[in-house]
Structures are given as structure tokens and as C-alpha cells.
């Protein structure tokens, strides 16, 4: 009987599990087979055909023949990975994204562990026993691919589960603008690693944590300039700036003008026609990422 696409998966005898050495990085030649690359623990980054992906526990990458891959790790959180090379054709390969985050890691790791055993060369095994191992390998690999497809589909169908975390992080930063929490503290609050939180934050807001923290401090400075009698030096000190020149430089970077010019403009009399709508009436003051403009309610920035 001729082989069909549904029974043509087979291992390449180049699979294994490894804890990456300190200073490890990976840049292989373009692949000639498929590679399931699963992160057991640790953190790093994968660049696949020019696109960057964070790599952390539960991430499973599907590298395809011809893919250009580069990877590196955070040496303080070294990667442990399972890599499973295989060849063949299967319906389940169609439409799979390059990276899927698995929640049922225990079952995934059980499947992968058994697949590694089956793909390990066994000298002296009989032809009949080898045929059974090959059939089991194909069946379990197909089950693994189905798990990836199901997880990818669920990820597309559900609302972004990370959005509440990002909003809570934004609130914390704004609430403590004068003494913003460190990245590690924000990550602990979110239950994520600092690297992954920063990746998610930038994906949702377009800004890194560092830039958003600086922006929140400037936003608070805008309110104090417009609504308090504190002078510029006092405002800089209140917001934790040890250098007033750095404060002025960062303020101008975000607003396009000096603190003194901003205060002068914010205190100018406004005509009835120039007044802004009361709080809550103008939804245009919040952009698609949920970020407020730097300006206080009394004025708008360019």
C-alpha cells in the first residue's frame, strides 16, 4: 500500500533535551527538516525569518525547512529546551503559527518525552518492533501538532488575557509617578518575568516600560505646573529628579516645550469656545492603547 500524507511522519534521529550553557546563542544554517522547539524553563528570544519572539516556559516553536533562525538566552534564566526534528507531511502542519503558548505543559512535556524516546536510535531492534515504534512516533507527533493547533485557535478566539495586566501596570506607574516601581516589582505584581512584561507592554501600548514611566512623570509634572504653586525646581525634586536640567530636557522631549513655557501657556485665559469638555465627555482624550495624553485637562499638547 502506498504511503499517504496521514502516515508519512517520521523522526530524523536528531532530537534531544538540553540546558543551554552560559553565554549560549544559536544561529544554525537554514533547516532541511522540521523542528519542534519547546521551552521547558528559562527565558530568551528567538528571531525567526526576521521576526522576534520571546521564548519562555511553555512556548513551542515550529521551525520549517528553509527557516532562518537565531536565538539567545537571558544568562540569569538559562533555557532548557526540547528539540524534536522530523520529516514528512501531515494535515496538522497546515496553518500552524511559528510559535504557540501552551497552558497544559505537563501533557505537552509527557508527549515530547515519549517522542524523544521513540526517536532515539536502538541498535539491534527487530524490524517489527521498529515498525511499531515508527507508528507510535507518527501518532504521538500528530497528537502534539493537534495540541498546538487547538491552542493557537483558542488564542485567536478569546479576548486578550494580558490586557487587564497591562492596564493594572499602567495604573501603578501613574499612581506612583514620583517614585515609580522598578521593573522587577512591576513584573512580580503581574506574575510575569520582567522581560516578558516589557514585551507585552510594548506590544499593547507601543511604548517600553522605561518610556511609559518617563512619560507618566512628565504627565504628573504637567498637572503640577498647571494646578499648583510649586516652582520648577520643587516639581523636579517632588518627582524624584536629582538634576533639574535632565528634568527640563525630558519634559521638552515629551511636550515640545520647556516647563516654564508650558506653565505660562497653561495659565493663559481661555475663551468659552476654547474650553475643553469636562472630564468624561470627550472620549478622544484616550487613545486606542488606553494611554492618556501627556497634557492635563486644561490644555492639549501638539
PDB file of C-alpha atoms in Angstrom, residues 38 103-111:
ATOM      1  CA  UNK A  38       9.841  23.601  23.149  1.00  0.00           C
ATOM      2  CA  UNK A 103      -1.048  26.087  29.013  1.00  0.00           C
ATOM      3  CA  UNK A 104      -1.155  22.307  29.507  1.00  0.00           C
ATOM      4  CA  UNK A 105       2.606  21.991  29.775  1.00  0.00           C
ATOM      5  CA  UNK A 106       2.513  18.722  31.735  1.00  0.00           C
ATOM      6  CA  UNK A 107       0.792  16.837  28.914  1.00  0.00           C
ATOM      7  CA  UNK A 108       2.956  18.511  26.260  1.00  0.00           C
ATOM      8  CA  UNK A 109       6.148  17.526  28.084  1.00  0.00           C
ATOM      9  CA  UNK A 110       4.879  13.957  28.559  1.00  0.00           C
ATOM     10  CA  UNK A 111       4.242  13.654  24.827  1.00  0.00           C
TER      11      UNK A 111
END
